[in-house]
């Protein structure tokens, strides 16, 4: 990173464009204005949504990306008091505004009107970025490669809260990606009943066992309806898998049970057919979890800091920023081995790129 003689900062920032095309741009960031914070990025995770952006959403030319961010404060603008230069922080990928009727009525979870950093010239896959102070959450006493999980961990926390798991509920988690695996220790603590994890590929099933699953199955071996029959129906099914699994999950849900769904398919797979009679006469609820605005980052940091959610089980690969294209290719091609891939600035990168030992 280089600074010029002016207070502005010249840095390298990654760009993404459909299909999966990474480029780098030299960007000059001005000094922070009122209510703004200038950050040096310490680590940024690759999210499933980043892969959607790379595959089908970034159609208007190269755009900045990366929203799972741990950073260090370089400078703060006038009026910013909750962090100061040198502080380590994480970022809310979207924030509530504090001023609208929804916020004032206590429904901050429904407000996405807070200032954000998505339109900026540099986001998490960059050496530095300028962000609204509203997005910045202090993250002390935690390694950057653990804190980088705070934002997606908040997604897992939201899903578990939406699931409202009872003390002895039988729970099925469908999908053993980073969100599902971070939810798993919380599900394990929420219920004394059986916790079962189903995933198509087998690569992360042992990890799921270590994180609290009583039983792990591959959906290549067992169908979800058969699994439901074996357990007499699941009281809660938490789904972090493509939408096409939802019909089978409805069958596998117990009378009165909840299906909590998080996932996306921005192509044709986002539209599916559902048996509404099975929902109605089965008193089953389909509950989407959508952690926008990004809430619960302080809770997520505590869960990661204490090891209740062990970061080492979730972060599987680390790449330097200059090898971002390789990092994205690894997410695409090594689904069995990859859990969360983190990218760090080249200056902070020490070990060989790829899987962590
Ligand atoms: Zn994300
Ligand atoms: Zn608001």
PDB file of C-alpha atoms in Angstrom, residues 92-96 107-111 137 150-158 161 290-300:
ATOM      1  CA  UNK A  92     -22.184  -5.143   9.001  1.00  0.00           C
ATOM      2  CA  UNK A  93     -22.878  -5.866   5.319  1.00  0.00           C
ATOM      3  CA  UNK A  94     -26.093  -3.872   5.728  1.00  0.00           C
ATOM      4  CA  UNK A  95     -27.251  -1.708   8.626  1.00  0.00           C
ATOM      5  CA  UNK A  96     -30.488  -0.284   9.993  1.00  0.00           C
ATOM      6  CA  UNK A 107     -38.124  -3.554  14.282  1.00  0.00           C
ATOM      7  CA  UNK A 108     -34.572  -2.725  13.283  1.00  0.00           C
ATOM      8  CA  UNK A 109     -34.501  -6.192  11.699  1.00  0.00           C
ATOM      9  CA  UNK A 110     -36.841  -4.898   8.981  1.00  0.00           C
ATOM     10  CA  UNK A 111     -34.895  -1.715   8.157  1.00  0.00           C
ATOM     11  CA  UNK A 137     -18.474  -3.040  14.858  1.00  0.00           C
ATOM     12  CA  UNK A 150     -18.511 -12.698  12.127  1.00  0.00           C
ATOM     13  CA  UNK A 151     -20.803 -11.572   9.289  1.00  0.00           C
ATOM     14  CA  UNK A 152     -21.720 -15.068   7.995  1.00  0.00           C
ATOM     15  CA  UNK A 153     -21.907 -16.274  11.617  1.00  0.00           C
ATOM     16  CA  UNK A 154     -24.550 -13.587  12.146  1.00  0.00           C
ATOM     17  CA  UNK A 155     -26.459 -15.235   9.289  1.00  0.00           C
ATOM     18  CA  UNK A 156     -26.278 -18.578  11.102  1.00  0.00           C
ATOM     19  CA  UNK A 157     -27.398 -16.934  14.348  1.00  0.00           C
ATOM     20  CA  UNK A 158     -30.400 -15.385  12.578  1.00  0.00           C
ATOM     21  CA  UNK A 161     -33.304 -17.628  16.123  1.00  0.00           C
ATOM     22  CA  UNK A 290     -32.644 -13.316   5.699  1.00  0.00           C
ATOM     23  CA  UNK A 291     -29.999 -11.601   7.839  1.00  0.00           C
ATOM     24  CA  UNK A 292     -30.336  -8.198   6.188  1.00  0.00           C
ATOM     25  CA  UNK A 293     -29.689  -5.836   7.881  1.00  0.00           C
ATOM     26  CA  UNK A 294     -26.731  -7.749   9.317  1.00  0.00           C
ATOM     27  CA  UNK A 295     -27.543  -8.178  12.998  1.00  0.00           C
ATOM     28  CA  UNK A 296     -25.977 -10.063  15.901  1.00  0.00           C
ATOM     29  CA  UNK A 297     -22.298  -9.401  15.074  1.00  0.00           C
ATOM     30  CA  UNK A 298     -21.409  -8.917  18.772  1.00  0.00           C
ATOM     31  CA  UNK A 299     -23.043 -12.289  19.548  1.00  0.00           C
ATOM     32  CA  UNK A 300     -21.250 -13.858  16.590  1.00  0.00           C
TER      33      UNK A 300
END
